[in-house]
CSV table of C-alpha atoms and ligand atoms in Angstrom, one decimal:
chain,number,residue,atom,x,y,z
A,24,MET,CA,18.7,23.6,0.4
A,25,ALA,CA,15.0,23.5,-0.7
A,26,SER,CA,14.4,21.3,-3.7
A,27,HIS,CA,14.1,23.4,-6.8
A,28,PHE,CA,14.6,21.6,-10.0
A,29,ASP,CA,16.6,23.4,-12.7
A,30,PRO,CA,16.8,21.2,-15.9
A,31,ALA,CA,20.1,23.0,-16.8
A,32,ILE,CA,21.7,21.8,-13.6
A,33,PRO,CA,19.5,18.9,-12.6
A,34,LEU,CA,21.8,17.7,-9.8
A,35,ALA,CA,22.7,21.0,-8.2
A,36,GLY,CA,23.4,20.5,-4.5
A,37,HIS,CA,23.4,16.7,-4.7
A,38,VAL,CA,26.2,14.5,-3.5
A,39,ALA,CA,26.8,11.3,-5.5
A,40,VAL,CA,28.9,8.2,-4.9
A,41,VAL,CA,29.9,6.3,-8.0
A,42,THR,CA,31.6,3.0,-7.6
A,43,GLY,CA,34.0,1.7,-10.1
A,44,ALA,CA,34.5,5.2,-11.5
A,45,SER,CA,38.1,5.0,-12.7
A,46,SER,CA,37.3,3.6,-16.1
A,47,GLY,CA,34.5,2.7,-18.6
A,48,ILE,CA,30.9,3.4,-17.8
A,49,GLY,CA,31.6,4.5,-14.2
A,50,LEU,CA,34.1,7.1,-15.3
A,51,SER,CA,31.6,8.6,-17.8
A,52,VAL,CA,28.8,8.5,-15.2
A,53,ALA,CA,30.9,10.3,-12.6
A,54,GLU,CA,31.8,13.0,-15.1
A,55,ALA,CA,28.2,13.5,-16.2
A,56,LEU,CA,26.9,13.7,-12.7
A,57,ALA,CA,29.5,16.3,-11.9
A,58,GLY,CA,28.5,18.2,-15.1
A,59,ALA,CA,24.9,18.1,-13.9
A,60,GLY,CA,26.0,19.9,-10.7
A,61,ALA,CA,26.6,17.0,-8.3
A,62,ALA,CA,29.6,16.8,-6.0
A,63,VAL,CA,31.0,13.3,-6.8
A,64,VAL,CA,32.9,10.7,-4.9
A,65,VAL,CA,34.9,8.8,-7.5
A,66,ASN,CA,35.4,5.3,-6.1
A,67,TYR,CA,38.1,3.1,-7.6
A,68,HIS,CA,39.4,-0.3,-6.7
A,69,SER,CA,43.0,-0.2,-7.9
A,70,ASP,CA,43.5,2.5,-10.5
A,71,ASN,CA,44.1,5.5,-8.3
A,72,ALA,CA,45.9,7.4,-11.2
A,73,SER,CA,42.8,7.4,-13.4
A,74,ALA,CA,40.6,8.3,-10.5
A,75,ASP,CA,42.9,11.2,-9.7
A,76,THR,CA,43.0,12.4,-13.3
A,77,LEU,CA,39.2,12.4,-13.4
A,78,VAL,CA,38.9,14.3,-10.1
A,79,ASP,CA,41.4,16.9,-11.5
A,80,ARG,CA,39.3,17.2,-14.7
A,81,ILE,CA,36.1,17.7,-12.8
A,82,ARG,CA,37.7,20.3,-10.5
A,83,ALA,CA,39.2,22.1,-13.5
A,84,ASP,CA,35.7,22.4,-14.9
A,85,GLY,CA,34.5,24.0,-11.7
A,86,GLY,CA,33.0,20.9,-10.1
A,87,ARG,CA,33.6,19.2,-6.8
A,88,ALA,CA,35.0,15.7,-6.6
A,89,ILE,CA,37.2,13.4,-4.5
A,90,ALA,CA,38.7,10.0,-5.2
A,91,VAL,CA,38.3,7.2,-2.7
A,92,GLY,CA,39.7,3.7,-3.0
A,93,ALA,CA,37.6,0.8,-1.8
A,94,ASN,CA,36.8,-2.7,-2.7
A,95,VAL,CA,32.9,-2.8,-2.9
A,96,SER,CA,32.8,-6.4,-1.9
A,97,ASP,CA,34.4,-5.6,1.5
A,98,GLU,CA,32.0,-4.5,4.2
A,99,ALA,CA,34.5,-2.4,6.2
A,100,GLU,CA,35.9,-0.7,3.0
A,101,VAL,CA,32.4,0.2,1.9
A,102,ALA,CA,31.6,1.8,5.3
A,103,ARG,CA,34.9,3.8,4.9
A,104,LEU,CA,33.9,4.9,1.4
A,105,PHE,CA,30.6,6.4,2.7
A,106,ASP,CA,32.3,8.0,5.7
A,107,ALA,CA,34.8,9.7,3.3
A,108,ALA,CA,31.8,10.9,1.2
A,109,ALA,CA,30.1,12.3,4.3
A,110,ASP,CA,33.3,13.9,5.6
A,111,ALA,CA,34.0,15.6,2.3
A,112,PHE,CA,30.6,16.8,1.3
A,113,GLY,CA,28.4,16.5,4.4
A,114,ARG,CA,25.7,14.2,3.0
A,115,ILE,CA,24.9,11.7,0.2
A,116,ASP,CA,21.9,11.8,-2.2
A,117,ILE,CA,22.8,9.5,-5.0
A,118,LEU,CA,24.5,6.1,-5.2
A,119,VAL,CA,25.4,4.7,-8.6
A,120,ALA,CA,26.4,1.1,-7.8
A,121,ASN,CA,28.4,0.6,-11.0
A,122,SER,CA,31.4,-1.6,-10.1
A,123,GLY,CA,31.4,-4.7,-12.2
A,124,VAL,CA,33.9,-7.4,-13.4
A,125,GLN,CA,33.8,-10.3,-15.8
A,126,LYS,CA,35.8,-13.5,-15.3
A,127,ASP,CA,34.7,-15.6,-18.3
A,128,ALA,CA,35.0,-19.4,-18.5
A,129,SER,CA,32.9,-22.3,-19.5
A,130,ILE,CA,31.4,-24.1,-16.5
A,131,ALA,CA,33.8,-27.0,-16.5
A,132,ASP,CA,36.7,-24.6,-16.3
A,133,MET,CA,35.2,-21.9,-14.1
A,134,THR,CA,37.0,-21.8,-10.8
A,135,LEU,CA,35.3,-21.0,-7.5
A,136,ASP,CA,37.3,-17.9,-7.4
A,137,ASP,CA,36.0,-16.8,-10.8
A,138,TRP,CA,32.5,-17.3,-9.5
A,139,ASN,CA,33.0,-15.7,-6.1
A,140,THR,CA,34.8,-12.7,-7.4
A,141,VAL,CA,32.1,-11.8,-9.9
A,142,ILE,CA,29.2,-12.4,-7.5
A,143,GLY,CA,31.2,-10.5,-4.8
A,144,VAL,CA,31.8,-7.4,-6.8
A,145,ASN,CA,28.7,-7.3,-9.1
A,146,LEU,CA,26.0,-8.4,-6.7
A,147,THR,CA,27.3,-8.3,-3.1
A,148,GLY,CA,28.9,-5.0,-3.9
A,149,GLN,CA,25.6,-3.6,-4.9
A,150,PHE,CA,24.1,-4.9,-1.6
A,151,LEU,CA,26.8,-3.5,0.6
A,152,CYS,CA,26.8,-0.1,-1.1
A,153,ALA,CA,23.0,0.2,-1.3
A,154,ARG,CA,22.6,-0.8,2.4
A,155,GLU,CA,25.0,1.9,3.4
A,156,ALA,CA,23.3,4.4,1.2
A,157,VAL,CA,19.8,3.6,2.5
A,158,ARG,CA,21.0,3.8,6.2
A,159,ARG,CA,22.3,7.3,5.5
A,160,PHE,CA,19.4,8.5,3.3
A,161,ARG,CA,17.1,7.6,6.2
A,162,THR,CA,18.9,9.6,8.8
A,163,GLN,CA,19.7,12.8,6.9
A,164,PRO,CA,17.5,15.8,7.8
A,165,ALA,CA,14.6,16.0,5.4
A,166,ASP,CA,14.7,19.8,5.3
A,167,ARG,CA,18.2,19.8,3.8
A,168,ARG,CA,17.4,17.6,0.8
A,169,PRO,CA,18.3,18.9,-2.6
A,170,ALA,CA,15.8,16.5,-4.3
A,171,ARG,CA,12.2,15.5,-3.9
A,172,SER,CA,13.2,12.0,-3.0
A,173,ALA,CA,15.2,11.2,0.2
A,174,GLY,CA,17.8,9.6,-2.1
A,175,SER,CA,18.2,7.7,-5.3
A,176,ILE,CA,20.1,4.5,-6.1
A,177,VAL,CA,21.0,3.5,-9.6
A,178,THR,CA,22.4,-0.1,-10.0
A,179,MET,CA,24.4,-0.9,-13.1
A,180,SER,CA,22.9,-4.0,-14.5
A,181,SER,CA,23.3,-5.4,-18.0
A,182,VAL,CA,21.3,-6.8,-20.9
A,183,HIS,CA,22.4,-10.0,-19.3
A,184,GLU,CA,19.9,-9.5,-16.5
A,185,VAL,CA,17.5,-11.1,-19.1
A,186,ILE,CA,19.8,-12.5,-21.9
A,187,PRO,CA,21.3,-15.8,-20.9
A,188,TRP,CA,25.1,-15.9,-21.7
A,189,ALA,CA,26.9,-19.1,-22.2
A,190,GLY,CA,30.5,-19.0,-21.1
A,191,HIS,CA,29.7,-16.2,-18.7
A,192,ILE,CA,27.3,-17.8,-16.2
A,193,ASN,CA,28.9,-16.0,-13.2
A,194,TYR,CA,28.3,-12.7,-14.8
A,195,ALA,CA,24.8,-13.4,-16.1
A,196,ALA,CA,23.9,-14.8,-12.6
A,197,SER,CA,25.2,-11.6,-11.0
A,198,LYS,CA,23.1,-9.4,-13.3
A,199,GLY,CA,20.0,-11.6,-13.0
A,200,GLY,CA,20.4,-11.3,-9.3
A,201,SER,CA,20.9,-7.6,-9.6
A,202,ARG,CA,17.6,-7.3,-11.4
A,203,MET,CA,15.6,-8.8,-8.5
A,204,PHE,CA,17.8,-7.1,-5.9
A,205,THR,CA,17.0,-3.7,-7.5
A,206,ARG,CA,13.2,-4.4,-7.8
A,207,SER,CA,12.9,-5.9,-4.3
A,208,LEU,CA,14.9,-3.0,-2.7
A,209,ALA,CA,12.8,-0.5,-4.6
A,210,GLN,CA,9.6,-2.1,-3.2
A,211,GLU,CA,11.1,-2.1,0.3
A,212,VAL,CA,12.3,1.5,0.5
A,213,ALA,CA,9.7,3.3,-1.6
A,214,ALA,CA,7.8,4.4,1.5
A,215,ASP,CA,10.9,6.2,2.7
A,216,ARG,CA,10.8,8.1,-0.6
A,217,ILE,CA,14.0,6.4,-1.7
A,218,ARG,CA,14.1,5.5,-5.4
A,219,VAL,CA,15.9,2.5,-6.8
A,220,ASN,CA,16.4,1.8,-10.5
A,221,ALA,CA,18.7,-0.1,-12.8
A,222,ILE,CA,20.4,0.7,-16.0
A,223,ALA,CA,21.0,-2.3,-18.3
A,224,PRO,CA,23.6,-1.4,-20.9
A,225,GLY,CA,24.2,-3.5,-23.9
A,226,ALA,CA,27.5,-3.5,-25.7
A,227,ILE,CA,29.3,-0.3,-24.7
A,228,ARG,CA,32.8,0.6,-25.9
A,229,THR,CA,34.8,0.0,-22.7
A,230,PRO,CA,37.7,-2.0,-21.5
A,231,ILE,CA,35.5,-4.8,-20.1
A,232,ASN,CA,34.5,-6.0,-23.6
A,233,HIS,CA,37.5,-4.8,-25.6
A,234,ASP,CA,37.8,-8.0,-27.5
A,235,ALA,CA,34.2,-7.8,-28.7
A,236,TRP,CA,34.7,-4.5,-30.6
A,237,ASP,CA,38.4,-4.1,-31.3
A,238,GLY,CA,38.9,-4.9,-35.0
A,239,ASP,CA,36.6,-4.9,-38.0
A,240,GLU,CA,35.7,-8.6,-37.8
A,241,ALA,CA,34.8,-8.5,-34.1
A,242,LEU,CA,32.8,-5.3,-34.6
A,243,GLU,CA,30.9,-6.7,-37.6
A,244,LYS,CA,29.9,-9.8,-35.5
A,245,LEU,CA,28.9,-7.6,-32.6
A,246,LEU,CA,26.8,-5.3,-34.7
A,247,ARG,CA,24.7,-8.2,-35.9
A,248,LEU,CA,23.3,-8.2,-32.3
A,249,ILE,CA,22.5,-4.5,-32.2
A,250,PRO,CA,19.5,-3.4,-34.3
A,251,TYR,CA,20.4,0.3,-33.9
A,252,GLY,CA,23.6,-0.4,-35.9
A,253,ARG,CA,26.3,1.0,-33.7
A,254,ILE,CA,28.1,0.2,-30.5
A,255,GLY,CA,27.2,2.2,-27.4
A,256,GLU,CA,29.4,4.8,-25.9
A,257,PRO,CA,29.9,5.3,-22.2
A,258,ASP,CA,28.1,8.7,-22.3
A,259,ASP,CA,25.0,7.0,-23.8
A,260,VAL,CA,24.7,5.3,-20.3
A,261,ALA,CA,25.9,8.4,-18.4
A,262,ARG,CA,23.0,10.5,-19.7
A,263,ALA,CA,20.5,7.9,-18.5
A,264,ALA,CA,22.1,7.8,-15.1
A,265,VAL,CA,21.8,11.6,-14.7
A,266,TRP,CA,18.1,11.4,-15.6
A,267,LEU,CA,17.3,8.5,-13.3
A,268,ALA,CA,19.1,10.1,-10.4
A,269,SER,CA,17.4,13.5,-10.9
A,270,ASP,CA,14.0,14.9,-10.0
A,271,ALA,CA,13.1,14.5,-13.7
A,272,ALA,CA,12.6,10.9,-12.8
A,273,ASP,CA,11.0,11.5,-9.4
A,274,TYR,CA,8.1,9.1,-10.1
A,275,VAL,CA,10.3,6.3,-11.5
A,276,THR,CA,11.3,3.5,-9.2
A,277,GLY,CA,11.9,-0.2,-9.5
A,278,THR,CA,12.5,-0.1,-13.2
A,279,THR,CA,15.3,-1.1,-15.5
A,280,LEU,CA,16.2,1.3,-18.2
A,281,PHE,CA,17.7,-0.6,-21.1
A,282,VAL,CA,20.4,1.4,-23.0
A,283,ASP,CA,21.3,-1.2,-25.6
A,284,GLY,CA,20.5,-0.1,-29.1
A,285,GLY,CA,17.8,-2.8,-29.2
A,286,MET,CA,20.0,-5.7,-28.2
A,287,THR,CA,17.2,-7.1,-26.1
A,288,LEU,CA,14.7,-7.0,-29.1
A,289,TYR,CA,15.5,-10.5,-30.4
A,290,PRO,CA,17.5,-9.3,-33.4
A,291,GLU,CA,17.5,-12.8,-34.9
A,292,PHE,CA,13.8,-12.2,-35.7
A,293,ARG,CA,14.4,-9.0,-37.8
A,294,ASP,CA,14.0,-10.8,-41.0
A,295,ASN,CA,10.7,-12.6,-40.1
A,296,GLY,CA,12.3,-15.2,-37.9
B,301,BGC,C1,29.1,-7.0,-20.8
B,301,BGC,C2,29.9,-6.9,-22.1
B,301,BGC,C3,29.0,-7.3,-23.3
B,301,BGC,C4,27.6,-6.7,-23.2
B,301,BGC,C5,26.7,-7.2,-24.3
B,301,BGC,C6,27.8,-6.3,-20.9
B,301,BGC,O1,27.1,-6.4,-19.7
B,301,BGC,O2,29.9,-6.5,-19.8
B,301,BGC,O3,31.1,-7.6,-22.1
B,301,BGC,O4,29.6,-6.9,-24.5
B,301,BGC,O5,27.0,-6.9,-22.0
B,301,BGC,O6,26.7,-8.6,-24.4
């Protein structure tokens, strides 16, 4: 397919792999990519029922999708995930490396397993999936590309790629690492016409931070950190992912798009510090 950008279906003819797509931000991203015309591989770790429900919904809306289980921190499972994508749809154009977990504890109480699991899923998972995507982007025939780029990678970071977070050092370290992973990879593969960008969500209403927004008191406390005055919704992030993955963002690489309602704007200084 020759690349011809139609803003109404910006991802027509594209194939996308979205990791951690059975809930939260990943689910919304997968749905939005499908709505923008992409065939979507809905990766899940353990919740195959939610992944299947999403696939059914995408298909009912006339889209193309499959669900594939894989632990993104496992090298062999990641290879199988990309093989399944290629078997089902013949190619891959977009990776949204979204899988992420939190295992919160103060440092004295943080187990090595808490540390390794979070770094393994959030950071090593991005490495393994991006490596697989780059290998495949490089070997696919250029004349069959649906996009101007040879492929696009979007890593799911967090405001905690820049905001230190006591009690969550494993998570903040994984996202700080993801920031430099994304920028360094973007620099490395730009000459291949592969784009690599990050999205840094702030507080988004998903299961991962349920305790931070469930209940008036928790929400009021959270909103003090958000100048824009509302919690984010998963589709706030999904729209950014569609844009970054599409030809609309063809000259954008190595950047982090903050989708955070201003959480990174030092809200404590709103009233003159
Ligand atoms: C975390 C959430 C948190 C948000 C803002 C996200 O990356 O996963 O738990 O609410 O950052 O602090």
